[in-house]
Short mmCIF file of C-alpha atoms in Angstrom, two decimals:
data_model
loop_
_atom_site.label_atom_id
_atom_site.label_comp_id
_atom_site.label_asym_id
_atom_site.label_seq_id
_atom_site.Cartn_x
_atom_site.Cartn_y
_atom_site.Cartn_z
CA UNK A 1 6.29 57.31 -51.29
CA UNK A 2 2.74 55.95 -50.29
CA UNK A 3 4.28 52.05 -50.60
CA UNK A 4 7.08 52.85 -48.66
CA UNK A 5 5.59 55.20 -45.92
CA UNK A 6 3.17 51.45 -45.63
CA UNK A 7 6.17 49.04 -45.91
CA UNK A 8 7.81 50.68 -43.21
CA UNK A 9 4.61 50.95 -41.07
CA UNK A 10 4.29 47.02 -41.47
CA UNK A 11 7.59 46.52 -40.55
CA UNK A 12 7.34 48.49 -36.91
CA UNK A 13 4.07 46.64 -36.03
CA UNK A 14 5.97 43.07 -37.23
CA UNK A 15 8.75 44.19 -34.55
CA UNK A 16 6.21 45.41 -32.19
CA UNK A 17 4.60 42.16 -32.36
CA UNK A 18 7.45 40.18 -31.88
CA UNK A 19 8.40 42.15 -28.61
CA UNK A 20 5.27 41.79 -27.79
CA UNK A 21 5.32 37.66 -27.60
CA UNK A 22 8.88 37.52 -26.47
CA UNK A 23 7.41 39.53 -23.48
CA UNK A 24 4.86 37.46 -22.55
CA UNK A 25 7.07 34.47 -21.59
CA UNK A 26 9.34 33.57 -18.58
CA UNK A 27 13.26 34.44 -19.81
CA UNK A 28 16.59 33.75 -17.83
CA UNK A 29 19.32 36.90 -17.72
CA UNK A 30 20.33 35.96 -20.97
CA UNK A 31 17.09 36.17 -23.08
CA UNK A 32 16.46 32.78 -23.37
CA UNK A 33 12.78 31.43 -23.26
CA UNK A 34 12.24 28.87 -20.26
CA UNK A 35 8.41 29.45 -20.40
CA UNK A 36 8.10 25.83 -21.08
CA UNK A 37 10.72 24.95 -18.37
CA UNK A 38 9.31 26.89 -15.56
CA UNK A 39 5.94 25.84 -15.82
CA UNK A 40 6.71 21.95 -15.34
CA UNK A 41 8.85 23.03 -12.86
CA UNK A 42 6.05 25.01 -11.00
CA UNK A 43 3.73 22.18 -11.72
CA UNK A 44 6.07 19.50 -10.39
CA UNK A 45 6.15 21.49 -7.01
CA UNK A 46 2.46 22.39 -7.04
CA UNK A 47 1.60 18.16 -7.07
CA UNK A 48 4.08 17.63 -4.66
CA UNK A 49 2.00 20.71 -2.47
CA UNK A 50 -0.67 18.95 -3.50
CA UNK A 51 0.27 15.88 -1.99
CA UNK A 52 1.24 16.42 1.33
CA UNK A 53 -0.75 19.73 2.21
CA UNK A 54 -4.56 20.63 1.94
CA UNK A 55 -4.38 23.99 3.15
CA UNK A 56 -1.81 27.32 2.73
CA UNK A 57 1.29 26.69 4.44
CA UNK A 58 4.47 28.87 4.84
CA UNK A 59 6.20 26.91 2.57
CA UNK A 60 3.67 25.78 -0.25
CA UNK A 61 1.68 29.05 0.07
CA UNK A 62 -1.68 27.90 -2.17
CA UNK A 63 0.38 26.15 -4.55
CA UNK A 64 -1.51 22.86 -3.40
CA UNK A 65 -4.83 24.58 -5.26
CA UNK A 66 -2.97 23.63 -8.35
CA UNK A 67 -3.11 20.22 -8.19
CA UNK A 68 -6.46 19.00 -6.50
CA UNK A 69 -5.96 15.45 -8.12
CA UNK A 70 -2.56 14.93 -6.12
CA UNK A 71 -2.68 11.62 -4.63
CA UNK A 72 -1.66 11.66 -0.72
CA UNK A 73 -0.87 8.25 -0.10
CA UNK A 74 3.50 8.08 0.54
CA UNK A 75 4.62 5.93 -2.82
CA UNK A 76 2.94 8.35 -4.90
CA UNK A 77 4.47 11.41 -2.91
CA UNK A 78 7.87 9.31 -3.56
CA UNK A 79 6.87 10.00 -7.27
CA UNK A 80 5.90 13.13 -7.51
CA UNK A 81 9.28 14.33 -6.21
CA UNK A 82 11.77 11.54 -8.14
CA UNK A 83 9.46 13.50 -10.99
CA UNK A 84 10.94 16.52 -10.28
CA UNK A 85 14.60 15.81 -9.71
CA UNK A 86 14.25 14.24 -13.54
CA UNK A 87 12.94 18.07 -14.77
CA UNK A 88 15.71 19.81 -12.80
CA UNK A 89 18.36 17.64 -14.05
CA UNK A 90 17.48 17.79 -18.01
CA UNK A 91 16.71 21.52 -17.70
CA UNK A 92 18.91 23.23 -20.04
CA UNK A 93 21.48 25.70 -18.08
CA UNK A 94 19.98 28.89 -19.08
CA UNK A 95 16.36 27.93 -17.68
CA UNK A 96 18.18 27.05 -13.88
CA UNK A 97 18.51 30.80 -13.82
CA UNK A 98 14.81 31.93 -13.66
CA UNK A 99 13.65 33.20 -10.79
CA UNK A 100 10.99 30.24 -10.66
CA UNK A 101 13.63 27.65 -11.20
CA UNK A 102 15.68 29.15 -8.31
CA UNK A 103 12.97 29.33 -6.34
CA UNK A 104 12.07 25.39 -6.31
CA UNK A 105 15.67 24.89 -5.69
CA UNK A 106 15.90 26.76 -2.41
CA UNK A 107 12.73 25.62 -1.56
CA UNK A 108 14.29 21.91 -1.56
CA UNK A 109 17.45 23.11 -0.11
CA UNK A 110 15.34 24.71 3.11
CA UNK A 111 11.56 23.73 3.65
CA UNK A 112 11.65 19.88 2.00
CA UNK A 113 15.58 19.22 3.43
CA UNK A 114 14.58 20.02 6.81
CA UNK A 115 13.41 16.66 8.58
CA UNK A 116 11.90 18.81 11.56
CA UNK A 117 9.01 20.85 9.32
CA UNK A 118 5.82 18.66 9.27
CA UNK A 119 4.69 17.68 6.62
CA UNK A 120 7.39 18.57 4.08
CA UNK A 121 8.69 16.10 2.00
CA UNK A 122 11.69 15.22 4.18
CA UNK A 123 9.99 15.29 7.45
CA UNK A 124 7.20 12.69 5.97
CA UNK A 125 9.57 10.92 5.13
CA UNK A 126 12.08 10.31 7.96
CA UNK A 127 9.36 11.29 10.99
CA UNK A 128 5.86 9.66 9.74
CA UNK A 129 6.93 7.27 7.53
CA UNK A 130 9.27 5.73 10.48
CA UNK A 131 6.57 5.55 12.86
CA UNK A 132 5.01 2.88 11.11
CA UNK A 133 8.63 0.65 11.87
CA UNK A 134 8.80 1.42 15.46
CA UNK A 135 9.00 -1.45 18.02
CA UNK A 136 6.53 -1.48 19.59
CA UNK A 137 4.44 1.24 17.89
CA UNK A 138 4.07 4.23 19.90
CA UNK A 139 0.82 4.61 21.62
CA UNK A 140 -1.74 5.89 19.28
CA UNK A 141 0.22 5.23 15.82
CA UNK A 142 -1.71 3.22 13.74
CA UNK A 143 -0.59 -0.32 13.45
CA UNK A 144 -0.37 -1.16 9.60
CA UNK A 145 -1.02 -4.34 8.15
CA UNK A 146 2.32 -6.42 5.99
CA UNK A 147 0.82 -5.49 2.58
CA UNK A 148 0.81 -1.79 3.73
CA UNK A 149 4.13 -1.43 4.95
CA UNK A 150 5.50 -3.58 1.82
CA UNK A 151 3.86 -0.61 -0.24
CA UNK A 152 5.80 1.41 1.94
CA UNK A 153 8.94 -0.32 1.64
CA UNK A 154 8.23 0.08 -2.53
CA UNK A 155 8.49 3.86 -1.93
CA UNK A 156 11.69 3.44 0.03
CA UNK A 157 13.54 1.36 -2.60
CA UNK A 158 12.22 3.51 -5.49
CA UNK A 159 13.80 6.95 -3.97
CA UNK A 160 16.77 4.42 -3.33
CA UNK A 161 17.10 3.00 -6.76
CA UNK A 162 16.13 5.59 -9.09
CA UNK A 163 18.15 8.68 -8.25
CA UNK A 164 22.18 8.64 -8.21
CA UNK A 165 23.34 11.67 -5.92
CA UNK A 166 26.28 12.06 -6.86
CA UNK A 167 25.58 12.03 -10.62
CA UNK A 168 22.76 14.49 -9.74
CA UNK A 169 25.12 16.80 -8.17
CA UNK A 170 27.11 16.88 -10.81
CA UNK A 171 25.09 17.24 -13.55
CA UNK A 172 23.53 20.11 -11.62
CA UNK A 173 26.70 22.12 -10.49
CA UNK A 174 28.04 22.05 -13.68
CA UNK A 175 24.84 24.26 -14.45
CA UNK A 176 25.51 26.51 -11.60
CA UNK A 177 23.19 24.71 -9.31
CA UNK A 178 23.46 23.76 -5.61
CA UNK A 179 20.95 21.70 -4.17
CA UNK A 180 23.88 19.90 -1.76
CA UNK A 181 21.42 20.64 1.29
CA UNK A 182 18.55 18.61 0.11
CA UNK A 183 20.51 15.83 -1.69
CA UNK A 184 22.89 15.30 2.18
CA UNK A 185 19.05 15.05 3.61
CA UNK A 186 18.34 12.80 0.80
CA UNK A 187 20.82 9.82 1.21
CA UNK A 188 20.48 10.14 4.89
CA UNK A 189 16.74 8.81 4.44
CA UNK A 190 17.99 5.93 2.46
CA UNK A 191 20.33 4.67 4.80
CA UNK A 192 18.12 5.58 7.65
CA UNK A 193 14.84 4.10 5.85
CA UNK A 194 16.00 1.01 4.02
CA UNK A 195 17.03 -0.89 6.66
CA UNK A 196 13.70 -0.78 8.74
CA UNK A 197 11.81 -3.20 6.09
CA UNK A 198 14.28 -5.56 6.98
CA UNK A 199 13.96 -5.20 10.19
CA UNK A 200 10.72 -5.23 10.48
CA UNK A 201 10.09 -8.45 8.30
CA UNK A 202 12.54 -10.02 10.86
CA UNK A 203 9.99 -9.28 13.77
CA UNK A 204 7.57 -10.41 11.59
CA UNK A 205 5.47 -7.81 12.07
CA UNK A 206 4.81 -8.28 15.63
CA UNK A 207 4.11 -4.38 17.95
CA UNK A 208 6.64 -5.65 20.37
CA UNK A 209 10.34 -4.73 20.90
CA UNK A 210 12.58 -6.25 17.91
CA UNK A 211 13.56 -9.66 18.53
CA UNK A 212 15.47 -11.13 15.35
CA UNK A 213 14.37 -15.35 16.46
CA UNK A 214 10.81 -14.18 15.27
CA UNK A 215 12.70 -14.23 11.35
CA UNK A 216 11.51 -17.31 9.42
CA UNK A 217 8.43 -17.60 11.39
CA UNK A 218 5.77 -16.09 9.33
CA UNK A 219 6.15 -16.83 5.50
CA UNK A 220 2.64 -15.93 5.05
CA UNK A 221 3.03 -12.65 6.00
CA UNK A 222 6.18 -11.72 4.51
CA UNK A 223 4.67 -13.15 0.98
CA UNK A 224 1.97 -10.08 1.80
CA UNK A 225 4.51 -7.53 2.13
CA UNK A 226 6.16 -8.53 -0.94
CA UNK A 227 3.38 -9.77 -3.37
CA UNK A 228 0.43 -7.68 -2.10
CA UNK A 229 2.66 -4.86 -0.96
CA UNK A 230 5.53 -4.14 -2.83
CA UNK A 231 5.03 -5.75 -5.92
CA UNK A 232 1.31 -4.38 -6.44
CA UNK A 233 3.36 -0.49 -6.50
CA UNK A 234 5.69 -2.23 -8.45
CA UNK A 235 2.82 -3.36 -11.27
CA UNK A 236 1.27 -0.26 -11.48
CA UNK A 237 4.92 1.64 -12.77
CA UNK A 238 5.82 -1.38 -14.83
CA UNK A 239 8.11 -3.01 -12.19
CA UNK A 240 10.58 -0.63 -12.19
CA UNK A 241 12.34 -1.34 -8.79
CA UNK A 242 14.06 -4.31 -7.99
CA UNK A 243 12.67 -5.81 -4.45
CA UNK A 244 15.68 -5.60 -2.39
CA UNK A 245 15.40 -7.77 0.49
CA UNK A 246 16.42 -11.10 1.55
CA UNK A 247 13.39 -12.29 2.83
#
């Protein structure tokens, strides 16, 4: 009676135990353990807070305190959130359904969608990434040099060339997910964004208004923009754009 009155007692704290650990991590509806999945989610978002914020805003909260060695500069920002489309899209189905990983969705579908909220993702880049291609520069904008913009232009063609919308939002509806908002905001940049590195290699780089004669008459500089510029982004992730332009 004594062994099994103690079999039985090891038994109840083995079961105990094991509710105990299954309770400690994150779990969709079904039971299934996204611990793993949330927290690279949450991370993801955190550098991405991290990157364009320094202090608590509506729509980061602290989540920038996470990730103190975020780099700020706009082809890294590019990164950090190509990084986390990749994580949503080879998230298994049940881990979508956690309250974290529906949280980073709507939080792309509203606060980084909405061109208008500075500085969230999509308003850096369609608002203060642009700036730097008007012609002339508005007063007070900071006139950057040809390598600069080329770096620039590297961020453009990466968001460009390394994420397929349509396969995205495919591969995430059939898990249940909707993140049409932010992916429509998405391809609008491109089109709106690809077209000013052109444009402004074709003024070559002059702050006046556009004038297309000016195209051919400063190899120098264009070889800046695409050598010192684009390509140097391009060394340091193992050339993984293509450089797009004619010039």
């Amino acid at each position: 009676l004594l062994i099994l009155f103690l079999l039985s007692a090891s038994s109840s704290l083995v079961d105990e135990g094991a509710r105990g650990a299954a309770g400690s991590g994150a779990f969709d509806d079904n039971g299934s353990d996204c611990s793993s999945s949330d927290a690279k989610l949450r991370q993801r978002q955190s550098v991405i807070c991290g990157s364009l914020v320094q202090s608590p805003t509506a729509w980061c909260g602290e989540l920038y305190r996470n990730a103190t060695t975020a780099e700020r500069d706009w082809p890294n920002q590019a990164v950090y959130m190509h990084q986390l489309m990749v994580d949503l899209e080879a998230a298994e189905e049940p881990c979508l359904r956690t309250e974290v990983a529906k949280d980073v969705v709507e939080w792309l579908n509203t606060s980084q969608a909405d061109p208008t909220l500075a500085p969230a993702f999509m308003q850096t880049w369609t608002v203060f990434q642009v700036q730097y291609y008007d012609m002339p520069r508005k007063p007070h904008v900071r006139i950057e040099s040809p390598d600069t913009l080329g770096r620039k232009c590297w961020a453009f063609a990466y968001l460009a060339q390394m994420f397929d919308s349509a396969q995205f939002s495919t591969t995430l509806q059939s898990k249940g997910v909707n993140l049409n908002a932010f992916i429509d905001a998405y391809d609008a940049a491109v089109e709106l964004t690809m077209p000013l590195c052109e444009r402004v290699m074709d003024n070559c780089f002059v702050n006046a208004t556009y004038d297309p004669s000016r195209k051919g008459t400063c190899p120098v500089k264009i070889q800046e923009f695409h050598v010192l510029g684009f390509e140097r982004e391009n060394l340091k992730r193992g050339f993984v754009v293509k450089y797009p332009f004619q010039h």
